[in-house]
Amino acid sequence: MIEAAAVLSAVSADWNDFSVIVFLLLMNAFIDFFQTRKADNAISALKASLASKSKVLRDGIWNEIDAKELVPGDIIRIRLGDILPADIKLLEGDYILIDEAALTGESLPVEKHAGDVAYSGAIAKQGEMNAVVYGTALNTFFGRTAKLVAGAKTKSHFQEAVVKIGQYLIALNFLLVAIVILDAIFFGPHDINWWREVTFCLVLTVAAIPVALPAVLSVTMAVGAQVLSKHKAIISKLVAIEEMAGMDILCSDKTGTITKNKLTVRGYAPLTGFSKDDIKLYGTLAAKAENNDPIDMAIISKVEDNEELTKRIKDYEQLDFKPFDPVSKRTEGEIKTADGVFKVTKGAPQVVLALAENRDEIKDEITEIVDEAGERGFRTIGVGKTNSEGKWEYVGLIDLEDPPRDDSAETIKTARELGVEVKMITGDHGAIAKETCKQVGIGTHILEAKTLDNLPDRKAIKLVKESNGFSQVFPEHKYDIVELLQKDGHIVGMTGDGVNDAPALKKADCGTAVEGATDAAKSASDIVLTDPGLSVIIQAIKESRRIFQRMRSYAIYRIGETIDVLFFTVIAILIWGRFPVAPLMIILLAVFNDFPIMAIATDKVKYSLRPDRWNMRRVI
């Protein structure tokens, strides 16, 4: 309609009207361009994190080639530090430790043997093996994630609200324009200037269209975005502010978001004849800090915090150390003291039990300790040593966990007070997920993601709504969970930091990448947090609700002002039988009225205690 008005003005050589209308058109186009110029680059970020080179066996010769040239059937070599260039099946070698945290959310490296599969984008942390390529590009686990990101489209509730306001005003305008035309036909002079009538009605229609509405609302959000940046929340899409104000469900990743993504010793269970300090001492002697093993570092840190043990450990010299071996499932160290030489070991509880001389007597006790720790979501490590006779003794067990962040519980409590329900979605085991949820107050009704497979939407939606979260999820599951909640009418937020979170972050109404997130997660998100944990989100919710109040105030003003122009102009035509103002004046009136009201972008308002949504009936 604006373009039509410009054409009519040009045809009638009314260059003043033409200039103003074209200026408005260009201003709107510029605002739209500015908002969308940061085009979605999630796919390119996913590609960037893939390995660029790979060692491949072709024609009996090992060569290094670009990873993109790999094809199914190629034999490649995987070494420490390599990013896997494709989906592979392991062939030769003892074992390899793979870090799949960015893909699956699993917080610990996964042990792989010959015959096992590993996914592109994962990182080799230990070992060296040959493997055969069976999936490349979009046919990989990683590629499926890229497809999900590319296909995730969510319509902004902000855009819907602007369209609804426009539709209402245009419908009202058509009614008034019809009245003007009917008045001209039945009560006007015989020589009606139809060109002038049509031009005026068209300009009246242009005046009814809230041309500046998207611009002013964008300014309001931009001012709010600057405020949010002071709270360490960077807005990459302005409409995310409005979405966050209406968010009523927040789906959160566990590892690195709710938890610290750092293994910590949770407790010790010494056996008869030993103390907790003994477990700490011998556990540290059966470790090597230089290897940077997450379990070793967790155990060593407890000794470093204990001044007495730090002095005591200086009396011991590590003569030899065997790192964790997937076959024996334990580490072993040879230790020298003033009294002689003895051995220490640390590993799977049942493996250490098999070494112990009195294994039959303590078997039930060990099993009970391990089972109890498992129910609480802890990973258990056994510690043993040899005595003066060279026989193995079971010193005790260590409970390990990835603990919640210090502010997670308080943040989740505050979110609930603001009407936002938090659900945890993690790739970890169910017991670990339940324990974490219990500690932070989310609830313990945690389901395995596979329970959603092949369910009709109605049943799946019911399960998702009733649960507190899901364990053992893959990227497809996270995406599906967000989509199911959206189908049920919820405005869904999603937080995460890994490649595995990218599809759900893109699909969510408000995707939030937490501190330390991968490039793929950041580029798929609407908001990027630069401080660790979830606490920043609470500030973002409060501020976004303040911004929403300002936006709603402006929308109400804009509708009132438009009705004002249309209604009184038409009334004047009906009473006096002539146009009270020139078409250009109507346009200028509509535009210039918006400039002073831009001050509403910094209006002092209180945030609401419930999620905000556009209630068009209330606005109208």
Coordinates of C-alpha atoms in Angstrom, one line a residue:
M1 CA 0.0 0.0 0.0
I2 CA 2.9 2.4 0.8
E3 CA 4.4 1.6 -2.6
A4 CA 1.1 2.1 -4.3
A5 CA 0.7 5.5 -2.7
A6 CA 4.2 6.4 -3.9
V7 CA 3.4 5.4 -7.4
L8 CA 0.1 7.4 -7.4
S9 CA 2.0 10.5 -6.0
A10 CA 4.6 10.1 -8.8
V11 CA 1.9 9.8 -11.5
S12 CA 0.2 12.9 -10.3
A13 CA 3.6 14.7 -10.0
D14 CA 3.1 15.4 -6.3
W15 CA 6.8 15.1 -5.6
N16 CA 6.5 16.3 -1.9
D17 CA 4.2 13.4 -1.1
F18 CA 6.3 11.1 -3.2
S19 CA 9.5 12.1 -1.3
V20 CA 8.1 11.6 2.1
I21 CA 6.4 8.3 1.3
V22 CA 9.6 6.9 -0.3
F23 CA 11.6 8.1 2.8
L24 CA 9.2 6.1 5.1
L25 CA 9.5 3.1 2.8
L26 CA 13.3 3.2 2.9
M27 CA 13.4 3.8 6.7
N28 CA 11.3 0.7 7.2
A29 CA 13.5 -1.3 4.8
F30 CA 16.7 -0.1 6.6
I31 CA 15.2 -1.2 10.0
D32 CA 14.4 -4.6 8.7
F33 CA 17.8 -5.0 7.1
F34 CA 19.5 -3.9 10.3
Q35 CA 17.6 -6.4 12.4
T36 CA 18.3 -9.3 10.1
R37 CA 21.8 -8.6 8.8
K38 CA 23.4 -10.9 11.4
A39 CA 22.2 -13.8 9.4
D40 CA 22.1 -17.2 11.0
N41 CA 25.5 -18.8 10.7
A42 CA 25.0 -21.9 12.8
I43 CA 25.8 -24.3 9.9
S44 CA 29.1 -22.6 9.2
A45 CA 30.0 -22.7 12.8
L46 CA 29.3 -26.4 12.9
K47 CA 31.5 -26.9 9.8
A48 CA 34.3 -24.8 11.4
S49 CA 34.5 -27.2 14.4
L50 CA 35.2 -30.2 12.2
A51 CA 38.7 -31.5 11.6
S52 CA 40.4 -30.0 8.6
K53 CA 43.0 -32.7 8.0
S54 CA 43.0 -36.5 8.4
K55 CA 45.6 -39.3 8.0
V56 CA 44.2 -41.9 5.6
L57 CA 45.5 -45.2 4.1
R58 CA 45.1 -45.3 0.3
D59 CA 46.9 -47.6 -2.1
G60 CA 48.8 -49.0 0.9
I61 CA 50.3 -45.6 1.7
W62 CA 49.5 -43.3 4.6
N63 CA 48.8 -39.7 3.4
E64 CA 47.4 -36.6 5.1
I65 CA 44.4 -35.2 3.2
D66 CA 41.6 -32.7 3.7
A67 CA 38.9 -34.2 5.9
K68 CA 36.3 -33.2 3.4
E69 CA 37.8 -35.6 0.9
L70 CA 37.1 -38.7 3.0
V71 CA 34.7 -41.2 1.7
P72 CA 33.0 -44.2 3.4
G73 CA 35.4 -47.2 3.4
D74 CA 38.6 -45.1 4.0
I75 CA 40.9 -46.3 6.7
I76 CA 42.1 -43.5 8.9
R77 CA 44.4 -43.1 12.0
I78 CA 43.0 -41.5 15.1
R79 CA 45.6 -40.1 17.6
L80 CA 45.6 -38.1 20.8
G81 CA 44.1 -34.6 20.3
D82 CA 42.5 -35.4 16.9
I83 CA 39.0 -34.2 16.2
L84 CA 37.2 -37.1 14.5
P85 CA 36.6 -36.1 10.8
A86 CA 33.7 -38.5 10.2
D87 CA 31.6 -41.2 11.8
I88 CA 33.9 -44.2 12.2
K89 CA 34.1 -47.8 13.3
L90 CA 37.3 -48.7 15.3
L91 CA 39.5 -51.5 13.9
E92 CA 42.9 -51.9 15.5
G93 CA 44.5 -50.9 18.7
D94 CA 44.0 -51.5 22.4
Y95 CA 41.5 -48.7 23.2
I96 CA 40.9 -45.0 22.8
L97 CA 39.2 -42.4 25.1
I98 CA 36.8 -40.1 23.2
D99 CA 35.4 -36.8 24.6
E100 CA 31.9 -36.6 23.3
A101 CA 30.8 -33.8 25.6
A102 CA 30.0 -31.3 22.8
L103 CA 28.0 -34.0 21.0
T104 CA 26.1 -35.9 23.6
G105 CA 26.5 -33.9 26.8
E106 CA 28.3 -36.8 28.5
S107 CA 30.6 -35.2 31.1
L108 CA 33.3 -37.9 31.1
P109 CA 35.4 -39.3 28.2
V110 CA 34.0 -42.5 26.8
E111 CA 36.2 -45.6 26.4
K112 CA 36.1 -47.2 22.9
H113 CA 37.4 -50.5 21.7
A114 CA 37.7 -52.3 18.4
G115 CA 34.2 -52.7 16.9
D116 CA 32.8 -49.6 18.6
V117 CA 31.6 -46.6 16.7
A118 CA 32.6 -42.9 17.3
Y119 CA 31.1 -39.8 15.9
S120 CA 32.6 -36.9 14.0
G121 CA 33.3 -33.8 16.0
A122 CA 34.4 -35.8 19.1
I123 CA 37.9 -35.4 20.4
A124 CA 40.5 -38.2 21.1
K125 CA 41.8 -37.8 24.6
Q126 CA 43.9 -40.9 25.0
G127 CA 45.1 -43.8 23.0
E128 CA 45.7 -44.4 19.2
M129 CA 43.7 -46.6 16.8
N130 CA 42.9 -47.3 13.2
A131 CA 39.3 -46.9 12.0
V132 CA 37.1 -47.3 9.0
V133 CA 34.9 -44.3 7.8
Y134 CA 31.2 -45.2 7.4
G135 CA 29.5 -41.8 7.4
T136 CA 30.6 -38.4 6.1
A137 CA 29.1 -34.9 5.8
L138 CA 25.4 -34.7 6.5
N139 CA 25.2 -38.5 6.8
T140 CA 27.0 -38.3 10.2
F141 CA 25.7 -37.9 13.7
F142 CA 27.1 -34.4 13.5
G143 CA 25.5 -33.8 10.1
R144 CA 22.0 -34.8 11.4
T145 CA 22.5 -32.0 14.0
A146 CA 23.4 -29.6 11.2
K147 CA 20.2 -30.6 9.4
L148 CA 18.1 -30.0 12.5
V149 CA 19.6 -26.5 13.0
A150 CA 19.0 -25.7 9.3
G151 CA 15.4 -26.8 9.5
A152 CA 14.5 -25.1 12.8
K153 CA 12.2 -22.2 12.2
T154 CA 10.2 -20.5 14.9
K155 CA 7.8 -17.6 14.3
S156 CA 8.3 -14.7 16.7
H157 CA 5.3 -13.9 18.9
F158 CA 6.5 -10.3 18.5
Q159 CA 6.0 -10.5 14.7
E160 CA 2.6 -12.0 15.2
A161 CA 1.6 -9.2 17.5
V162 CA 2.7 -6.5 15.1
V163 CA 0.8 -8.2 12.3
K164 CA -2.3 -8.4 14.4
I165 CA -2.2 -4.7 15.3
G166 CA -1.7 -3.9 11.6
Q167 CA -4.6 -6.1 10.6
Y168 CA -6.9 -4.5 13.1
L169 CA -6.0 -0.9 12.0
I170 CA -6.3 -1.7 8.3
A171 CA -9.7 -3.3 8.9
L172 CA -10.8 -0.2 10.7
N173 CA -9.4 2.0 8.0
F174 CA -11.2 0.1 5.2
L175 CA -14.5 0.7 7.0
L176 CA -13.8 4.4 7.3
V177 CA -12.6 4.6 3.7
A178 CA -15.8 2.9 2.5
I179 CA -17.8 5.6 4.5
V180 CA -15.8 8.4 2.8
I181 CA -16.4 6.9 -0.7
L182 CA -20.1 6.3 0.0
D183 CA -20.4 9.9 1.2
A184 CA -18.8 11.2 -2.0
I185 CA -21.2 9.1 -4.1
F186 CA -24.4 10.0 -2.4
F187 CA -23.7 13.4 -0.9
G188 CA -20.8 14.8 -2.9
P189 CA -20.9 17.2 -5.9
H190 CA -21.6 15.8 -9.4
D191 CA -18.1 16.6 -10.6
I192 CA -16.3 14.5 -8.1
N193 CA -12.5 14.5 -8.5
W194 CA -12.1 10.8 -8.3
W195 CA -8.3 10.9 -8.7
R196 CA -8.2 13.1 -5.6
E197 CA -10.6 10.9 -3.7
V198 CA -8.7 7.7 -4.4
T199 CA -5.3 9.4 -3.6
F200 CA -6.7 10.7 -0.3
C201 CA -8.2 7.3 0.6
L202 CA -5.0 5.6 -0.2
V203 CA -3.0 8.1 2.0
L204 CA -5.6 7.6 4.7
T205 CA -4.9 3.9 4.5
V206 CA -1.1 4.5 4.6
A207 CA -1.7 6.6 7.8
A208 CA -3.5 3.6 9.3
I209 CA -0.6 1.3 8.7
P210 CA 1.7 1.5 11.8
V211 CA 4.8 2.2 9.6
A212 CA 6.9 3.2 12.6
L213 CA 5.6 0.5 14.9
P214 CA 8.3 -2.1 14.2
A215 CA 11.0 0.6 14.3
V216 CA 9.9 2.1 17.6
L217 CA 9.4 -1.3 19.2
S218 CA 12.9 -2.2 17.9
V219 CA 14.4 0.9 19.5
T220 CA 12.7 -0.1 22.7
M221 CA 14.2 -3.5 22.5
A222 CA 17.6 -2.1 21.5
V223 CA 17.7 0.1 24.6
G224 CA 16.8 -2.9 26.7
A225 CA 19.5 -4.9 25.0
Q226 CA 22.1 -2.4 26.2
V227 CA 20.8 -2.7 29.7
L228 CA 21.0 -6.5 29.5
S229 CA 24.6 -6.3 28.2
K230 CA 25.5 -4.8 31.6
H231 CA 24.1 -8.0 33.2
K232 CA 26.5 -10.1 31.0
A233 CA 23.7 -11.1 28.5
I234 CA 24.4 -10.3 24.9
I235 CA 21.4 -10.2 22.6
S236 CA 21.9 -11.5 19.1
K237 CA 18.3 -11.2 18.0
L238 CA 16.2 -8.3 19.4
V239 CA 12.9 -10.2 19.3
A240 CA 14.4 -12.7 21.8
I241 CA 13.7 -10.0 24.5
E242 CA 10.0 -10.2 23.9
E243 CA 10.1 -14.0 23.8
M244 CA 12.0 -14.2 27.1
A245 CA 9.3 -12.0 28.7
G246 CA 6.7 -14.5 27.8
M247 CA 8.8 -17.7 28.5
D248 CA 7.0 -20.0 30.8
I249 CA 9.2 -23.1 30.4
L250 CA 13.0 -23.2 30.5
C251 CA 14.7 -26.4 29.3
S252 CA 18.2 -26.5 30.6
D253 CA 21.2 -28.6 29.8
K254 CA 22.9 -30.1 32.8
T255 CA 26.7 -30.3 32.2
G256 CA 28.3 -26.9 32.3
T257 CA 25.0 -25.1 32.8
I258 CA 23.4 -26.4 36.0
T259 CA 26.6 -28.1 37.0
K260 CA 30.2 -27.0 37.0
N261 CA 31.4 -29.7 34.4
K262 CA 34.2 -30.5 36.8
L263 CA 34.5 -33.8 38.7
T264 CA 34.5 -33.3 42.5
V265 CA 35.0 -35.8 45.3
R266 CA 31.6 -36.1 47.1
G267 CA 32.6 -38.5 49.9
Y268 CA 34.8 -41.3 51.2
A269 CA 34.0 -44.8 52.5
P270 CA 37.0 -46.2 54.4
L271 CA 37.1 -49.9 55.2
T272 CA 38.1 -51.4 58.5
G273 CA 41.7 -50.4 59.5
F274 CA 41.8 -47.3 57.3
S275 CA 40.7 -43.7 57.5
K276 CA 39.5 -41.1 55.1
D277 CA 43.0 -39.5 55.0
D278 CA 44.4 -42.9 54.0
I279 CA 42.0 -43.0 51.0
K280 CA 43.1 -39.5 50.0
L281 CA 46.8 -40.3 50.4
Y282 CA 46.8 -43.7 48.5
G283 CA 44.4 -42.4 45.9
T284 CA 46.8 -39.5 45.2
L285 CA 49.8 -41.8 45.0
A286 CA 47.9 -43.9 42.5
A287 CA 47.5 -40.8 40.2
K288 CA 49.7 -38.6 38.1
A289 CA 48.9 -34.9 37.8
E290 CA 50.8 -34.5 34.5
N291 CA 48.2 -36.8 32.7
N292 CA 45.4 -34.3 33.5
D293 CA 42.9 -37.1 34.0
P294 CA 39.7 -35.6 35.4
I295 CA 39.4 -38.3 38.1
D296 CA 43.0 -38.0 39.1
M297 CA 42.7 -34.2 39.3
A298 CA 39.6 -34.4 41.5
I299 CA 41.4 -36.7 44.0
I300 CA 44.7 -34.8 44.0
S301 CA 42.9 -31.4 44.6
K302 CA 41.6 -32.8 48.0
V303 CA 45.1 -33.5 49.2
E304 CA 46.3 -30.1 48.0
D305 CA 43.6 -28.5 50.2
N306 CA 44.9 -30.5 53.3
E307 CA 48.2 -29.0 54.7
E308 CA 48.9 -32.1 56.9
L309 CA 48.5 -34.5 54.0
T310 CA 50.5 -32.3 51.7
K311 CA 53.5 -32.5 54.1
R312 CA 52.9 -36.3 54.6
I313 CA 52.9 -37.1 50.9
K314 CA 56.4 -35.6 50.5
D315 CA 57.7 -38.7 52.3
Y316 CA 56.7 -40.9 49.4
E317 CA 58.4 -41.2 46.0
Q318 CA 56.6 -42.6 42.9
L319 CA 59.1 -44.9 41.2
D320 CA 56.7 -46.1 38.5
F321 CA 53.2 -45.4 37.3
K322 CA 50.8 -47.2 35.0
P323 CA 48.0 -45.0 33.7
F324 CA 44.4 -46.3 33.5
D325 CA 44.2 -49.4 31.3
P326 CA 40.8 -50.3 29.9
V327 CA 41.7 -54.0 30.1
S328 CA 42.6 -54.0 33.8
K329 CA 40.4 -51.0 34.5
R330 CA 42.7 -49.5 37.1
T331 CA 45.9 -47.4 37.6
E332 CA 48.9 -48.7 39.5
G333 CA 51.8 -47.0 41.1
E334 CA 55.0 -48.2 42.7
I335 CA 55.9 -46.2 45.8
K336 CA 59.1 -45.9 47.7
T337 CA 59.3 -44.8 51.4
A338 CA 61.9 -45.0 54.2
D339 CA 60.3 -48.4 55.2
G340 CA 60.6 -49.9 51.7
V341 CA 58.6 -50.2 48.5
F342 CA 54.9 -50.9 48.1
K343 CA 52.2 -50.6 45.4
V344 CA 49.0 -48.6 45.2
T345 CA 46.0 -48.9 42.8
K346 CA 42.9 -47.0 41.9
G347 CA 40.1 -48.2 39.6
A348 CA 36.7 -49.9 39.3
P349 CA 35.5 -51.1 42.7
Q350 CA 35.0 -54.7 41.6
V351 CA 38.5 -54.8 40.0
V352 CA 40.2 -53.6 43.2
L353 CA 38.1 -56.1 45.2
A354 CA 39.3 -59.0 43.0
L355 CA 42.9 -58.1 44.1
A356 CA 42.2 -58.0 47.8
E357 CA 43.3 -60.9 50.0
N358 CA 40.1 -60.8 52.1
R359 CA 37.8 -60.3 49.1
D360 CA 35.2 -62.8 50.3
E361 CA 34.8 -61.1 53.6
I362 CA 34.3 -57.6 52.3
K363 CA 32.4 -58.4 49.1
D364 CA 28.9 -57.6 50.4
E365 CA 30.1 -54.4 52.1
I366 CA 31.7 -53.1 48.9
T367 CA 28.6 -54.0 46.8
E368 CA 26.3 -52.2 49.3
I369 CA 28.5 -49.0 49.2
V370 CA 28.7 -49.0 45.4
D371 CA 24.9 -49.6 45.0
E372 CA 24.0 -46.9 47.4
A373 CA 26.4 -44.4 45.7
G374 CA 24.9 -45.4 42.3
E375 CA 21.3 -44.6 43.5
R376 CA 22.5 -41.2 44.5
G377 CA 24.1 -40.6 41.1
F378 CA 27.7 -40.9 42.1
R379 CA 30.6 -42.6 40.3
T380 CA 32.6 -44.8 42.7
I381 CA 36.3 -45.5 42.6
G382 CA 38.1 -48.2 44.6
V383 CA 41.5 -47.6 46.2
G384 CA 43.9 -50.4 47.3
K385 CA 47.5 -50.9 48.5
T386 CA 49.9 -53.7 49.2
N387 CA 51.0 -54.5 52.8
S388 CA 54.5 -55.4 54.0
E389 CA 53.9 -59.0 52.7
G390 CA 53.1 -57.8 49.3
K391 CA 49.4 -58.7 49.6
W392 CA 46.6 -56.3 48.4
E393 CA 44.4 -54.5 50.9
Y394 CA 41.2 -52.6 50.1
V395 CA 41.7 -49.1 51.6
G396 CA 38.2 -47.7 50.7
L397 CA 36.1 -46.1 48.1
I398 CA 35.7 -42.5 46.7
D399 CA 32.4 -41.0 45.5
L400 CA 32.7 -38.6 42.6
E401 CA 30.2 -36.3 41.0
D402 CA 29.9 -33.2 38.8
P403 CA 28.4 -30.8 41.4
P404 CA 25.8 -28.2 40.7
R405 CA 26.9 -24.6 40.5
D406 CA 26.6 -22.6 43.7
D407 CA 23.8 -20.5 42.4
S408 CA 21.8 -23.1 40.5
A409 CA 19.3 -24.0 43.3
E410 CA 18.6 -20.3 44.1
T411 CA 18.2 -19.5 40.4
I412 CA 15.8 -22.3 39.8
K413 CA 13.7 -21.3 42.9
T414 CA 13.6 -17.6 41.7
A415 CA 12.6 -18.8 38.2
R416 CA 9.6 -20.6 39.6
E417 CA 8.6 -17.6 41.6
L418 CA 8.5 -15.7 38.3
G419 CA 6.3 -18.3 36.8
V420 CA 9.0 -20.1 34.8
E421 CA 9.1 -23.9 35.1
V422 CA 12.6 -25.4 34.7
K423 CA 13.2 -28.8 33.1
M424 CA 16.6 -30.5 32.9
I425 CA 17.6 -32.2 29.7
T426 CA 20.9 -34.1 29.8
G427 CA 22.9 -36.8 28.0
D428 CA 24.0 -38.3 31.4
H429 CA 22.6 -41.4 33.1
G430 CA 19.2 -41.3 34.8
A431 CA 20.6 -41.7 38.3
I432 CA 23.0 -38.8 37.9
A433 CA 20.3 -36.7 36.4
K434 CA 17.9 -37.4 39.3
E435 CA 20.6 -36.6 42.0
T436 CA 21.4 -33.3 40.3
C437 CA 17.7 -32.4 40.0
K438 CA 17.2 -33.3 43.6
Q439 CA 20.1 -31.0 44.7
V440 CA 18.9 -28.0 42.8
G441 CA 15.2 -28.4 43.5
I442 CA 13.9 -29.3 40.0
G443 CA 12.2 -32.5 41.0
T444 CA 13.1 -36.2 40.6
H445 CA 10.6 -37.3 37.9
I446 CA 13.2 -37.9 35.3
L447 CA 12.5 -40.0 32.2
E448 CA 14.8 -41.6 29.7
A449 CA 14.5 -39.8 26.3
K450 CA 13.8 -43.1 24.5
T451 CA 10.4 -43.2 26.2
L452 CA 9.3 -40.5 23.7
D453 CA 10.3 -42.6 20.7
N454 CA 7.4 -43.5 18.4
L455 CA 4.8 -42.0 20.7
P456 CA 1.9 -40.0 19.2
D457 CA 2.1 -36.3 19.9
R458 CA -0.7 -36.3 22.4
K459 CA 0.9 -38.9 24.6
A460 CA 4.4 -37.4 24.1
I461 CA 3.2 -33.9 25.1
K462 CA 1.6 -35.3 28.3
L463 CA 4.9 -37.1 29.2
V464 CA 7.0 -34.0 28.6
K465 CA 4.6 -31.7 30.6
E466 CA 4.5 -34.0 33.6
S467 CA 8.2 -34.8 33.8
N468 CA 10.9 -32.7 35.5
G469 CA 13.4 -33.6 32.8
F470 CA 15.0 -36.2 30.6
S471 CA 18.2 -38.2 30.7
Q472 CA 20.3 -40.0 28.0
V473 CA 19.1 -37.5 25.3
F474 CA 20.5 -37.0 21.8
P475 CA 20.2 -33.7 19.8
E476 CA 17.0 -35.0 18.1
H477 CA 15.4 -35.6 21.5
K478 CA 16.2 -32.1 22.7
Y479 CA 14.8 -30.7 19.5
D480 CA 11.6 -32.8 19.8
I481 CA 11.0 -31.9 23.5
V482 CA 11.1 -28.2 22.7
E483 CA 8.8 -28.7 19.7
L484 CA 6.3 -30.7 21.7
L485 CA 6.1 -28.0 24.4
Q486 CA 5.6 -25.4 21.7
K487 CA 2.8 -27.4 20.2
D488 CA 1.1 -27.3 23.6
G489 CA 1.1 -23.5 23.5
H490 CA 4.1 -22.8 25.7
I491 CA 6.8 -20.2 25.0
V492 CA 9.9 -22.3 25.5
G493 CA 13.4 -21.2 26.5
M494 CA 16.5 -23.5 26.0
T495 CA 20.0 -23.2 27.5
G496 CA 23.0 -25.1 26.5
D497 CA 26.7 -24.9 25.5
G498 CA 27.5 -27.8 23.1
V499 CA 27.0 -28.8 19.5
N500 CA 24.4 -31.2 20.7
D501 CA 22.3 -28.3 22.0
A502 CA 22.4 -26.3 18.8
P503 CA 19.2 -27.7 17.1
A504 CA 17.1 -27.2 20.3
L505 CA 18.6 -23.7 20.8
K506 CA 17.6 -22.7 17.3
K507 CA 14.1 -24.3 17.6
A508 CA 13.3 -22.7 21.0
D509 CA 11.5 -19.4 21.2
C510 CA 14.4 -18.0 23.2
G511 CA 17.7 -20.0 22.8
T512 CA 20.4 -19.0 25.3
A513 CA 24.0 -20.1 25.0
V514 CA 25.7 -20.2 28.4
E515 CA 29.3 -19.0 29.2
G516 CA 32.0 -21.1 27.5
A517 CA 29.6 -22.4 24.8
T518 CA 30.8 -23.7 21.5
D519 CA 30.5 -21.5 18.4
A520 CA 27.7 -23.7 17.0
A521 CA 25.7 -23.2 20.2
K522 CA 26.3 -19.4 20.2
S523 CA 25.3 -18.8 16.6
A524 CA 22.2 -20.9 17.0
S525 CA 21.2 -18.8 20.1
D526 CA 19.3 -15.6 20.5
I527 CA 21.1 -14.7 23.7
V528 CA 24.6 -15.4 24.7
L529 CA 25.6 -15.3 28.4
T530 CA 29.2 -14.2 29.3
D531 CA 29.0 -15.2 33.0
P532 CA 28.8 -18.8 34.1
G533 CA 25.6 -20.5 35.3
L534 CA 21.9 -19.7 35.1
S535 CA 21.7 -16.7 37.4
V536 CA 22.2 -14.2 34.6
I537 CA 19.0 -15.6 33.0
I538 CA 16.9 -14.3 36.0
Q539 CA 18.2 -10.8 35.4
A540 CA 17.4 -11.2 31.7
I541 CA 13.9 -12.3 32.4
K542 CA 13.2 -9.4 34.7
E543 CA 14.6 -6.9 32.3
S544 CA 12.8 -8.4 29.3
R545 CA 9.5 -8.1 31.2
R546 CA 10.2 -4.4 31.9
I547 CA 10.9 -4.0 28.2
F548 CA 7.7 -5.8 27.3
Q549 CA 5.7 -3.4 29.5
R550 CA 7.1 -0.5 27.5
M551 CA 6.4 -2.2 24.2
R552 CA 2.8 -2.8 25.2
S553 CA 2.4 0.8 26.4
Y554 CA 3.7 2.1 23.0
A555 CA 1.4 -0.3 21.0
I556 CA -1.6 1.0 22.9
Y557 CA -0.6 4.6 22.3
R558 CA 0.0 3.9 18.6
I559 CA -3.4 2.3 18.1
G560 CA -5.1 5.2 19.9
E561 CA -3.2 7.8 17.9
T562 CA -4.1 6.1 14.6
I563 CA -7.8 5.9 15.5
D564 CA -7.5 9.5 16.4
V565 CA -6.2 10.6 13.0
L566 CA -8.6 8.3 11.0
F567 CA -11.8 8.9 13.1
F568 CA -11.6 12.7 13.3
T569 CA -10.5 13.1 9.6
V570 CA -13.5 11.1 8.4
I571 CA -15.9 12.9 10.8
A572 CA -14.6 16.3 9.4
I573 CA -15.2 15.1 5.8
L574 CA -18.8 14.0 6.7
I575 CA -19.6 17.2 8.4
W576 CA -17.9 19.8 6.2
G577 CA -17.8 17.9 2.9
R578 CA -14.1 18.5 2.3
F579 CA -10.7 17.2 3.3
P580 CA -9.6 19.1 6.5
V581 CA -5.9 18.4 5.9
A582 CA -3.7 17.6 3.0
P583 CA -2.6 13.9 2.4
L584 CA 1.0 14.8 3.2
M585 CA 0.0 16.3 6.5
I586 CA -1.7 13.0 7.6
I587 CA 1.5 11.1 6.8
L588 CA 3.7 13.7 8.7
L589 CA 1.2 13.6 11.6
A590 CA 1.4 9.8 11.8
V591 CA 5.2 9.8 11.6
F592 CA 6.1 12.8 13.9
N593 CA 3.7 11.7 16.6
D594 CA 6.1 8.7 17.0
F595 CA 9.2 10.6 17.7
P596 CA 8.4 12.0 21.2
I597 CA 6.8 8.7 22.2
M598 CA 10.2 7.0 21.6
A599 CA 11.0 8.2 25.2
I600 CA 8.8 5.3 26.3
A601 CA 11.8 3.1 25.6
T602 CA 13.3 4.2 28.9
D603 CA 10.1 4.4 30.8
K604 CA 10.4 3.3 34.5
V605 CA 8.2 0.2 34.9
K606 CA 7.9 -2.8 37.2
Y607 CA 8.5 -6.2 35.9
S608 CA 5.5 -8.6 36.2
L609 CA 5.7 -11.7 38.4
R610 CA 4.1 -13.9 35.7
P611 CA 5.2 -14.4 32.0
D612 CA 4.0 -11.6 29.7
R613 CA 2.1 -12.3 26.5
W614 CA 0.4 -10.2 23.9
N615 CA -3.3 -10.1 24.9
M616 CA -4.7 -8.4 21.8
R617 CA -8.2 -8.0 23.2
R618 CA -6.8 -6.1 26.1
V619 CA -4.5 -4.0 23.9
I620 CA -7.4 -3.1 21.5

